[in-house]
GROMACS .gro file of C-alpha atoms in nm:
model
  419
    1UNK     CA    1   1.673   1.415  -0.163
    2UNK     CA    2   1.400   1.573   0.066
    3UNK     CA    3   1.434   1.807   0.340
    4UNK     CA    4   1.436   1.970   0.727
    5UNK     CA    5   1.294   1.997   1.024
    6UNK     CA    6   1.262   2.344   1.151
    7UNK     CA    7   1.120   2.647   0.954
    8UNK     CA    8   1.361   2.842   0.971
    9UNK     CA    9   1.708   2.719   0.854
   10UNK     CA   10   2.001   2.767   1.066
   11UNK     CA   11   2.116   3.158   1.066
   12UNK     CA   12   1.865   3.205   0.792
   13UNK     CA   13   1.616   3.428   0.947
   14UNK     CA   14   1.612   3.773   0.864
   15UNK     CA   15   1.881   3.690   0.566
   16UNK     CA   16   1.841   3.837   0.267
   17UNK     CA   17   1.671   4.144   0.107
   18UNK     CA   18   1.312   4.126   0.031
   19UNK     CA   19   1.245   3.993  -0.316
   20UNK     CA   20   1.017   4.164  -0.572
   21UNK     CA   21   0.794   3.877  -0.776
   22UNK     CA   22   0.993   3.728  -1.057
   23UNK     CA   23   0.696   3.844  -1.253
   24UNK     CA   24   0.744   4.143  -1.203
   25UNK     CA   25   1.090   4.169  -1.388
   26UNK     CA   26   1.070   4.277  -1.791
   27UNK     CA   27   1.058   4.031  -2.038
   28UNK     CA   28   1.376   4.156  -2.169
   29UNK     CA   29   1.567   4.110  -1.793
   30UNK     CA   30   1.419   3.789  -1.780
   31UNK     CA   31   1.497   3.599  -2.110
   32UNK     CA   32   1.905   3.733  -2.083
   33UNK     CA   33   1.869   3.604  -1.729
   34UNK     CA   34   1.757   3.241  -1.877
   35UNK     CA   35   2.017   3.232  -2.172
   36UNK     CA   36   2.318   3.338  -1.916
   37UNK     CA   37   2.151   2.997  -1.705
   38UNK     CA   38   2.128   2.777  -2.012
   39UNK     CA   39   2.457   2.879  -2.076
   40UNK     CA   40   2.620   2.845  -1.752
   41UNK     CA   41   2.456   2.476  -1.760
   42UNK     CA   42   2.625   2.393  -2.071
   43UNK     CA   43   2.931   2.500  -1.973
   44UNK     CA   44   2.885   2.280  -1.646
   45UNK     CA   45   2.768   1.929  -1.810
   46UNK     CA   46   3.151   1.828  -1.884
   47UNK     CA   47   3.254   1.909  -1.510
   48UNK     CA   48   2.917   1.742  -1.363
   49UNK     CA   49   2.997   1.474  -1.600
   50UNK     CA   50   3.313   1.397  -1.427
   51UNK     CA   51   3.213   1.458  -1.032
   52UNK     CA   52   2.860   1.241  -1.136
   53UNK     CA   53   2.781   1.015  -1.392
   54UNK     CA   54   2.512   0.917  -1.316
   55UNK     CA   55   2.346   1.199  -1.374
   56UNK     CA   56   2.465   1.288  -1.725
   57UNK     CA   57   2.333   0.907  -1.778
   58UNK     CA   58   2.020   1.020  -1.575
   59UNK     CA   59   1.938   1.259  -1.908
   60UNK     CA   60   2.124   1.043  -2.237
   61UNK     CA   61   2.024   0.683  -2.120
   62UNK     CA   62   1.844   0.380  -1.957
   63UNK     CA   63   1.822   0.064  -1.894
   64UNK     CA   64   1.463   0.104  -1.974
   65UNK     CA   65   1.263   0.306  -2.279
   66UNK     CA   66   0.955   0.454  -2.208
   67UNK     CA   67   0.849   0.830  -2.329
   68UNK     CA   68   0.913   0.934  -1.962
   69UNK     CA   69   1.315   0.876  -1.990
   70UNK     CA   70   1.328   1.026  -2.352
   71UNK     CA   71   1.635   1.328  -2.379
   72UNK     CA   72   1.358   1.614  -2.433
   73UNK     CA   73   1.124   1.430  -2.114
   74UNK     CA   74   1.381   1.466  -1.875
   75UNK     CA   75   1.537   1.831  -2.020
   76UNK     CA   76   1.173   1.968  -2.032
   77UNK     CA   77   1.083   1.833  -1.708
   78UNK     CA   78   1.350   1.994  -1.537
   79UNK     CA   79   1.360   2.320  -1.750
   80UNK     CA   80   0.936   2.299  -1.594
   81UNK     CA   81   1.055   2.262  -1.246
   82UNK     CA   82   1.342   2.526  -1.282
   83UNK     CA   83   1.121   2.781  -1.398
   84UNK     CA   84   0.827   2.727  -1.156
   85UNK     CA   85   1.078   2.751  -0.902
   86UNK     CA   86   1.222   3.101  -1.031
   87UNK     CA   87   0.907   3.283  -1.101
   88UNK     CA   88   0.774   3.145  -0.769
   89UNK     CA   89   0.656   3.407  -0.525
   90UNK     CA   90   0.831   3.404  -0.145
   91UNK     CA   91   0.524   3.435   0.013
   92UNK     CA   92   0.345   3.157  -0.198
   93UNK     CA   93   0.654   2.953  -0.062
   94UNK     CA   94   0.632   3.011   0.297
   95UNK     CA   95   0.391   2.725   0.369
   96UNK     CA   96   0.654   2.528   0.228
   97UNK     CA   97   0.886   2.637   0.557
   98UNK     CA   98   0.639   2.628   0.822
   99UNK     CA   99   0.524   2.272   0.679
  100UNK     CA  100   0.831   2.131   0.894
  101UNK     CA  101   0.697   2.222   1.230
  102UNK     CA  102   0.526   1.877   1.207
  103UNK     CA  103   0.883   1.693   1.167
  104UNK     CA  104   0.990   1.718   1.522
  105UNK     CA  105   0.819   1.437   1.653
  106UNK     CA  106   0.898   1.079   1.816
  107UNK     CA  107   0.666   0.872   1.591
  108UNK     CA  108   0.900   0.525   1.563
  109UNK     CA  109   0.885   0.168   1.687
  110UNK     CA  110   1.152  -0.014   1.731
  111UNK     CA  111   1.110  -0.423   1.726
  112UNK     CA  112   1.126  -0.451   2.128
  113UNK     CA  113   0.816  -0.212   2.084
  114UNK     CA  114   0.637  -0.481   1.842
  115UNK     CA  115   0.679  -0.776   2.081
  116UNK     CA  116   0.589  -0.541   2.392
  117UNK     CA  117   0.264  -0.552   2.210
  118UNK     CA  118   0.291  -0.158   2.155
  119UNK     CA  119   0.103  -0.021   1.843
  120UNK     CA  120   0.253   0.144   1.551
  121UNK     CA  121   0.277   0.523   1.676
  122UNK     CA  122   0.171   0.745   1.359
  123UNK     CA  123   0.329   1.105   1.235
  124UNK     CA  124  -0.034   1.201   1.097
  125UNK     CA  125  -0.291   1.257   1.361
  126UNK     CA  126  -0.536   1.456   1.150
  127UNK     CA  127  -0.625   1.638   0.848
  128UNK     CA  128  -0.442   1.921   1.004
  129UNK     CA  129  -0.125   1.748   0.969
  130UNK     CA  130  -0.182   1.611   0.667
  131UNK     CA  131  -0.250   1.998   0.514
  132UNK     CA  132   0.093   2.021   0.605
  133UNK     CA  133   0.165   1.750   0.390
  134UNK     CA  134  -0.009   1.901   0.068
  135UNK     CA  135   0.213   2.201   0.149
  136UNK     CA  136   0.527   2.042   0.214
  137UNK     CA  137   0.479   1.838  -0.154
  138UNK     CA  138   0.366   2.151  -0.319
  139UNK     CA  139   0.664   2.247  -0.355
  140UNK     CA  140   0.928   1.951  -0.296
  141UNK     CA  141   0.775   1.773  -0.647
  142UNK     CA  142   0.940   2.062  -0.814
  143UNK     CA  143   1.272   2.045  -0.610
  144UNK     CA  144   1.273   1.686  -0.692
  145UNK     CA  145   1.226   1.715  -1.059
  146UNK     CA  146   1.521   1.914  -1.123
  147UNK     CA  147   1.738   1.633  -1.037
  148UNK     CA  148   1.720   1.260  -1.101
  149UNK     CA  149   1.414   1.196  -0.803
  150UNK     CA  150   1.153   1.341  -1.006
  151UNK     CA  151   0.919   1.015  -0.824
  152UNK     CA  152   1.067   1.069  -0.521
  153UNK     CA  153   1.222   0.851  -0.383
  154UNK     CA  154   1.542   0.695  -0.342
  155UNK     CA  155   1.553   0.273  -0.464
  156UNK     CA  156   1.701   0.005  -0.411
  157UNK     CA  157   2.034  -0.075  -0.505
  158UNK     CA  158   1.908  -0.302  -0.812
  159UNK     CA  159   2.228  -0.245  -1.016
  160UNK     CA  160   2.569  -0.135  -0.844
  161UNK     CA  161   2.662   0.011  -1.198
  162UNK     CA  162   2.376   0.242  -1.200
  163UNK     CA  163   2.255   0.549  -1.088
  164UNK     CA  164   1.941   0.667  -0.905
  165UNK     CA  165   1.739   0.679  -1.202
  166UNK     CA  166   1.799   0.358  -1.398
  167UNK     CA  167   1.805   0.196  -1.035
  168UNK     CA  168   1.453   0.354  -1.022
  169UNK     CA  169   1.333   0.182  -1.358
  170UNK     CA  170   1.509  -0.138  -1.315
  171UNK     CA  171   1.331  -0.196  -0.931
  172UNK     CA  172   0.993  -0.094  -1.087
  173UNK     CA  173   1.005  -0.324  -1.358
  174UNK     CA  174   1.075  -0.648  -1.117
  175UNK     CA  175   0.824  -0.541  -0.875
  176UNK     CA  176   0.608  -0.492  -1.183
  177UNK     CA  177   0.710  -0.830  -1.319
  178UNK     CA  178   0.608  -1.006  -0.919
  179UNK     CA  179   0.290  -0.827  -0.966
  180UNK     CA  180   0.184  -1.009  -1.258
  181UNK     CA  181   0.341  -1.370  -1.156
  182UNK     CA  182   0.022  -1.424  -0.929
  183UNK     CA  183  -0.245  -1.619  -0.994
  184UNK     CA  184  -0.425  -1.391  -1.153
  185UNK     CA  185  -0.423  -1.266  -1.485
  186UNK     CA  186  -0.281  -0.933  -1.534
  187UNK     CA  187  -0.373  -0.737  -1.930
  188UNK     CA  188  -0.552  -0.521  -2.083
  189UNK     CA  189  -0.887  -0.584  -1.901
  190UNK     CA  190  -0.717  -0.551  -1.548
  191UNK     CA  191  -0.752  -0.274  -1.332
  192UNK     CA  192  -0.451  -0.201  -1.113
  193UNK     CA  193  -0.446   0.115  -0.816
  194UNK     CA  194  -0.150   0.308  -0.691
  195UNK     CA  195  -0.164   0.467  -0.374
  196UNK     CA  196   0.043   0.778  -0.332
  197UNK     CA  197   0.109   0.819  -0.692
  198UNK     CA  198   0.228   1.157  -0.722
  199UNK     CA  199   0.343   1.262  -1.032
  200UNK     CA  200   0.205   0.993  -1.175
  201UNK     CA  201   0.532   0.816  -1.392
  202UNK     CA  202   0.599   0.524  -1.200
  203UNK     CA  203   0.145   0.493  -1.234
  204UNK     CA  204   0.251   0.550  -1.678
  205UNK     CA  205   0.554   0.236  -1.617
  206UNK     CA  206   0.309   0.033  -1.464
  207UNK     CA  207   0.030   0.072  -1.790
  208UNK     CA  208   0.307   0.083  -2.006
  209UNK     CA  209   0.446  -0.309  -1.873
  210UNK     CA  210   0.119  -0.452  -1.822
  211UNK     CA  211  -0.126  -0.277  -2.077
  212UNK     CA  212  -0.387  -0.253  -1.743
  213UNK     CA  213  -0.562   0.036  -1.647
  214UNK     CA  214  -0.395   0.203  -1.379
  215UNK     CA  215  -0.574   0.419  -1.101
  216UNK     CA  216  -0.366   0.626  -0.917
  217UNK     CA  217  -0.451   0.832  -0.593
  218UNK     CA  218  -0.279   1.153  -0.459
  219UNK     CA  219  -0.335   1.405  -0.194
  220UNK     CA  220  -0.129   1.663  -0.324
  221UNK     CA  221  -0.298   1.878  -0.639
  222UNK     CA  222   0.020   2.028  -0.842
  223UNK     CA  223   0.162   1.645  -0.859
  224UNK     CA  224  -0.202   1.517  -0.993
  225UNK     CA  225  -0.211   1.821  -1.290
  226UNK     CA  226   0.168   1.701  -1.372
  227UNK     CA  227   0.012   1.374  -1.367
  228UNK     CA  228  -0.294   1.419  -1.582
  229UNK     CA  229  -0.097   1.647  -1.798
  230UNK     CA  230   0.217   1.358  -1.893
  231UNK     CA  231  -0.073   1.131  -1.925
  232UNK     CA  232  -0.276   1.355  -2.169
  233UNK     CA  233  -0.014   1.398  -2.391
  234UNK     CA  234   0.064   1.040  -2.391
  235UNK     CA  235  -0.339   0.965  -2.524
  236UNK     CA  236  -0.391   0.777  -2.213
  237UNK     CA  237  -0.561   1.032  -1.983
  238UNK     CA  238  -0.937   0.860  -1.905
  239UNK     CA  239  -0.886   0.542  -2.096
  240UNK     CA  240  -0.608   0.386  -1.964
  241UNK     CA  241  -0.492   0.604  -1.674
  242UNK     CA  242  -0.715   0.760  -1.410
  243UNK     CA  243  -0.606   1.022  -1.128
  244UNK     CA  244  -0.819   1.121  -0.805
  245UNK     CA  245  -0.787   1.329  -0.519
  246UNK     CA  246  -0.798   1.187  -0.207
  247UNK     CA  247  -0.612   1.034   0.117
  248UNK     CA  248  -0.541   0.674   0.173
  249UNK     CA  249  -0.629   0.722   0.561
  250UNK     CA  250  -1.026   0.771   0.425
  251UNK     CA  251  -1.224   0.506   0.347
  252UNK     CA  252  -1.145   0.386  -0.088
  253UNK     CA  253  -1.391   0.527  -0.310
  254UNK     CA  254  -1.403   0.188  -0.468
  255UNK     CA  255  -1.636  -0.154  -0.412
  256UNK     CA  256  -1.506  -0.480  -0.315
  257UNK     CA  257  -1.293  -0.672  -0.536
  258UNK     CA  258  -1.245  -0.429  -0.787
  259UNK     CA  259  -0.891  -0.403  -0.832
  260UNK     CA  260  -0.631  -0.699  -1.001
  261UNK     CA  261  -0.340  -0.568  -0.842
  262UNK     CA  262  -0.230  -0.301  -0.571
  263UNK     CA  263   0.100  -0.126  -0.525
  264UNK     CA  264   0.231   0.201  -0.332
  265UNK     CA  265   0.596   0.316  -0.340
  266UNK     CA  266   0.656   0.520  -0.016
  267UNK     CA  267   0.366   0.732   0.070
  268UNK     CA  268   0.283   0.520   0.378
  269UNK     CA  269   0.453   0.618   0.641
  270UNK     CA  270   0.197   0.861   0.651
  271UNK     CA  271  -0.057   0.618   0.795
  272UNK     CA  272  -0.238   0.712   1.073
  273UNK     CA  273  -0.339   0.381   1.119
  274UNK     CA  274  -0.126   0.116   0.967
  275UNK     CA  275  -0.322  -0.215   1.058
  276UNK     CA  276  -0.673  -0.051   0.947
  277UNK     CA  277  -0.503   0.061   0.545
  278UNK     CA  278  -0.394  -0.252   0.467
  279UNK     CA  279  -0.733  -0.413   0.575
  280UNK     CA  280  -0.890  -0.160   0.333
  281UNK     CA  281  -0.625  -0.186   0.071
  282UNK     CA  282  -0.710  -0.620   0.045
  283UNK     CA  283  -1.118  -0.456   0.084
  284UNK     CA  284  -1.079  -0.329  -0.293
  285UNK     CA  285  -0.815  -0.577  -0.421
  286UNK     CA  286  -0.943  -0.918  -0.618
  287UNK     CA  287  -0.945  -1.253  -0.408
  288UNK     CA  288  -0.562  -1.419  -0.518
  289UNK     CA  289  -0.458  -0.996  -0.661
  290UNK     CA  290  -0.118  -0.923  -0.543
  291UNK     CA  291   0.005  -0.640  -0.372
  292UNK     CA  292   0.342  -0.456  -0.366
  293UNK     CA  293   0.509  -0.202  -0.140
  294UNK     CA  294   0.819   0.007  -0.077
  295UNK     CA  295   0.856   0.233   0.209
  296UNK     CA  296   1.100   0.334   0.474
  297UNK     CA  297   1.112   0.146   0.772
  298UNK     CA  298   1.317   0.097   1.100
  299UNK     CA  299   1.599  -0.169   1.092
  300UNK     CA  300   1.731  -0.371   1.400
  301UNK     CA  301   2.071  -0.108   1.408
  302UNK     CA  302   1.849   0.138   1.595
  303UNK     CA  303   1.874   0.201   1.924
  304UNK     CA  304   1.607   0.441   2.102
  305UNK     CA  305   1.839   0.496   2.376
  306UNK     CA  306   2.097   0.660   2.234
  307UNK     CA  307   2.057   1.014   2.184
  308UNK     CA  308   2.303   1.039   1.862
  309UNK     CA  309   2.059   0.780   1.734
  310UNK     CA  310   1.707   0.996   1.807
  311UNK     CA  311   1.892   1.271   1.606
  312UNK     CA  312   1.983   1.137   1.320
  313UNK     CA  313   1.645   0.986   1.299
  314UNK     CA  314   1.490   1.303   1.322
  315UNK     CA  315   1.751   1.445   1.027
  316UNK     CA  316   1.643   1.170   0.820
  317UNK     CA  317   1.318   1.214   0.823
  318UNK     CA  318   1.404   1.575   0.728
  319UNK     CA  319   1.550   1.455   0.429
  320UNK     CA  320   1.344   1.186   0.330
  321UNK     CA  321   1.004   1.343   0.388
  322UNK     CA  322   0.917   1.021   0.517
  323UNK     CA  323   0.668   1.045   0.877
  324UNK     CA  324   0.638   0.724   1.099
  325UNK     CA  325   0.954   0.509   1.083
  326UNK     CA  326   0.820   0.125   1.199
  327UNK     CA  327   0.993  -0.156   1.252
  328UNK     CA  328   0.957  -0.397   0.965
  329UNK     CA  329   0.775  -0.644   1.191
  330UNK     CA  330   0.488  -0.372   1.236
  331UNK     CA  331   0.459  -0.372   0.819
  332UNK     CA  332   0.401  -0.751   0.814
  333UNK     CA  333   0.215  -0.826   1.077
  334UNK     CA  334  -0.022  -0.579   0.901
  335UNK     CA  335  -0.023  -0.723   0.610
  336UNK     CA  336  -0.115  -1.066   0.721
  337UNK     CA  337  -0.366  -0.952   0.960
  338UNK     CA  338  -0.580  -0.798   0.669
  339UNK     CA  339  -0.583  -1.172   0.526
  340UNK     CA  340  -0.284  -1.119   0.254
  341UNK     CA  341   0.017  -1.377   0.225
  342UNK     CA  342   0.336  -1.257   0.258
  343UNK     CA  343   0.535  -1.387  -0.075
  344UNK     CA  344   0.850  -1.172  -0.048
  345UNK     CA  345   0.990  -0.985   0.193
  346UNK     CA  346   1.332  -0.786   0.183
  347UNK     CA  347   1.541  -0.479   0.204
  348UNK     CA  348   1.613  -0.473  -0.154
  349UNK     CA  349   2.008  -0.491  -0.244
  350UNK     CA  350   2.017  -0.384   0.147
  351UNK     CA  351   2.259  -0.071   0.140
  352UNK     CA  352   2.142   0.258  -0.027
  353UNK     CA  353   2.424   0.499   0.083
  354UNK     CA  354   2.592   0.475  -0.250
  355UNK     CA  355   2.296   0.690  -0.439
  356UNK     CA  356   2.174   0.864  -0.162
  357UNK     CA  357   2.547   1.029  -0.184
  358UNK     CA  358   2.500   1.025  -0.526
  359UNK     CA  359   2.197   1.276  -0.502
  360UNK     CA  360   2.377   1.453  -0.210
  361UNK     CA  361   2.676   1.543  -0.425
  362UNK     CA  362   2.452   1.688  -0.702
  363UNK     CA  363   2.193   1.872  -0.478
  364UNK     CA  364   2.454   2.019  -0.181
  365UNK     CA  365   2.681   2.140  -0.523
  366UNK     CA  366   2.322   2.274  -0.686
  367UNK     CA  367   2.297   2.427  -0.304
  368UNK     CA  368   2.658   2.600  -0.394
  369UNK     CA  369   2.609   2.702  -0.758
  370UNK     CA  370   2.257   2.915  -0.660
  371UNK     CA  371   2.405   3.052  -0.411
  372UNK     CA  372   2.685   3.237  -0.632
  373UNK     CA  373   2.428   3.312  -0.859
  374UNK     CA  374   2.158   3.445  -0.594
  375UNK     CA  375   2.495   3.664  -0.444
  376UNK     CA  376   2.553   3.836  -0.773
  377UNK     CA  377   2.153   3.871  -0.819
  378UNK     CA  378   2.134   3.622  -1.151
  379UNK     CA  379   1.861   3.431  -0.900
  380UNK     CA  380   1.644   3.526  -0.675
  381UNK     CA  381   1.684   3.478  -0.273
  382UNK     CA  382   1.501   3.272  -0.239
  383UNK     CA  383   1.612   2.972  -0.495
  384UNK     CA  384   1.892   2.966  -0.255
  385UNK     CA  385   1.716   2.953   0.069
  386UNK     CA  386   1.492   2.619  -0.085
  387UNK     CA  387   1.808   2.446  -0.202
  388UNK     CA  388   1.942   2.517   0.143
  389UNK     CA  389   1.619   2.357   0.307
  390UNK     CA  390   1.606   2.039   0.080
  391UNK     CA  391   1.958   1.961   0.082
  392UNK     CA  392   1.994   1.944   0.460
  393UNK     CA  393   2.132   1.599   0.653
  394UNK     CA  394   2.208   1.412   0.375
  395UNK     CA  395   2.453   1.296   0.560
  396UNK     CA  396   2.257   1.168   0.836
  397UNK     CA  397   2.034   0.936   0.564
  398UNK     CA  398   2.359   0.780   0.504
  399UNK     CA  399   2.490   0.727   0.829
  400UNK     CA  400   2.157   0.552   0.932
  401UNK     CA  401   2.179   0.354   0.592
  402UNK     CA  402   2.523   0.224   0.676
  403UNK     CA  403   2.429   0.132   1.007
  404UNK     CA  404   2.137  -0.010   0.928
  405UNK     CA  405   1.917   0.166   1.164
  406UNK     CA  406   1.665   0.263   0.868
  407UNK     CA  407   1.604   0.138   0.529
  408UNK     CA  408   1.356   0.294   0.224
  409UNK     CA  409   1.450  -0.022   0.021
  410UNK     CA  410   1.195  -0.265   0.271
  411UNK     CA  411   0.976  -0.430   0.034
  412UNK     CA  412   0.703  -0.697   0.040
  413UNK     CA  413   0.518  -0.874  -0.212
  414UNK     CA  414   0.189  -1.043  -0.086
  415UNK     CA  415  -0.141  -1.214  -0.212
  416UNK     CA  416  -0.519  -1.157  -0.130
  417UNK     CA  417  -0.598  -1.539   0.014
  418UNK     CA  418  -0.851  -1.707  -0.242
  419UNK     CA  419  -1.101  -1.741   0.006
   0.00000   0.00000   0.00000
């Protein structure tokens, strides 16, 4: 799950006693402190186990194999995480907090909007805004990878038996799969880009299933070392993965026709001009190259009239980290205006509330558990105060989800025209 609105959490301010850095504490102090943890989580896996699943199948199995779902992946990925977190200085998390003052805004169209003729209104308005961004991800990839949304996002529901994180590997395979069904083919010689890549796993599935080299492009630093690192250790790193800096609102760094394939799993809602990416995105893609995305978008159950309905929207974009929520007519009607076919179009396995509650459970309980550990001074403050951020409005995700106000299952598949 993702996070909140306001920098300062409800009754939160002035909490707390001012922490010394984690650094700070002797070696000694600091290795009992991570046994008593690791043995506290041991102790809890039976219990967790039996309140979530999922999760315990999140660590010990998958539908799909790849070094990134491996036992001592996910265990040392989250151990990471964990420990960035605790050694973390409170002041080097602050821009973290103040990140949200963006999140209050309108910045949604509704379909009345679309046939009014009224443009997509965007949360990013300039590279002020999107600092914010590189700020607010900073720290949310680490949140993320001590649970099951280590890519960030929430999926479809592929597989009502599942869990967030097979339902994660099972959607990118099949959109993986459509990629490679165009006309076009798709192997070792292809060259496929990712926008928004982030920690750069989903960017690893994508080489992994099509043997292509895969480009992917972040705006966030930490996320593109965690990248570059997994990819390094898999022998990939600069021969068949690639990882740049940079923002999908500039102009591509790329010539025309360069790339077989194109796909982006929620970073676009950031788009600051919807219509004008997608005509750059089919710029760099290969005449008959196929192009895939999944992002959040508004659904036909919203009504901008009703004020219960403007606040959950704004809680939900708190938790999702997602910016401007457009109506799914706004998405395709850019699409085909930068000369792309659509091919498929859907909100994939349409309901998500059953693993968004999933990943509620286990991060509102996580919310609990540090908090009885920060009280009798095991953690540090503030552990407690960024579980307490991230794990706001879950509830309001799911409410929206059910009554299909909002979606972040809305995919499309579409094709660069021949000619």
């Amino acid at each position: 799950m993702s996070t909140g609105k306001k920098a300062v959490v409800n009754g939160e301010k002035g909490k707390g006693k001012p922490q010394k850095p984690a650094a700070g504490k002797s070696w000694l102090a600091t290795s009992c402190t991570v046994i008593l943890i690791a043995v506290v989580a041991v102790v809890s896996v039976p219990v967790v186990n039996v309140f979530a699943p999922t999760f315990t199948m999140m660590i010990l199995g998958h539908a799909v194999s790849t070094s990134a779902t491996s036992f001592t992946y996910r265990v040392g990925t989250m151990a990471d995480a964990f420990w960035k977190l605790y050694t973390a200085k409170p002041e080097d998390l602050e821009p973290f907090f103040k990140s949200f003052e963006i999140w209050d805004r309108k910045a949604y169209n509704t379909l009345e909007d679309f046939k009014a003729g009224i443009p997509p209104e965007p949360f990013i308005t300039g590279k002020a805004d999107a600092a914010k961004v590189v700020d607010y991800y900073g720290t949310l990839n680490q949140l993320c990878a001590i649970g099951s949304v280590e890519k960030m996002y929430i999926p479809p529901h592929v597989d009502k038996t599942k869990g967030v994180f097979d339902n994660q590997l099972l959607w990118e395979k099949g959109f993986i799969d459509m990629l490679m069904s165009g006309p076009l083919t798709i192997n070792a010689s292809s060259k496929i880009l990712e926008v928004g890549c982030g920690r750069g796993r989903i960017t690893y599935h994508a080489q992994q299933q099509t043997g292509a080299h895969v480009t992917g492009i972040n705006i966030e630093p930490d996320q593109l070392k965690a990248a570059r690192t997994f990819a390094e250790q898999q022998g990939l790193l600069g021969t068949r993965l690639e990882f740049l800096e940079g923002n999908f609102n500039d102009d591509m760094p790329f010539p025309d026709n360069t790339f077989d394939a194109f796909y982006a799993v929620q970073p676009l809602s950031y788009s600051q001009d919807l219509y004008k990416n997608f005509r750059e995105f089919a710029r760099v893609m290969k005449p008959g190259a196929r192009l895939s995305i999944l992002d959040g978008a508004m659904r036909d159950g919203f009504d901008p009239t009703q004020e219960r309905h403007r606040r959950l929207l704004l809680e939900t974009r708190e938790v999702t980290g997602l910016g401007g929520f457009w109506h799914t007519a706004y998405w395709r009607d850019a699409i085909e205006k930068a000369g792309m076919e659509v091919v498929f179009e859907d909100v994939v396995g349409d309901l998500q509330a059953p693993l968004i509650e999933e990943q509620r459970w286990l991060f509102e309980g996580l919310e609990a558990f540090v908090g009885y550990l920060c009280k009798f001074g095991i953690l540090p403050d503030h552990f407690h105060r960024l579980l307490r951020r991230f794990s706001a409005h879950g509830v309001s995700f799911i409410e929206m989800d059910k009554e299909r106000m909002f979606t972040t299952a809305y995919q499309v598949i579409a094709q660069k025209k021949m000619s």
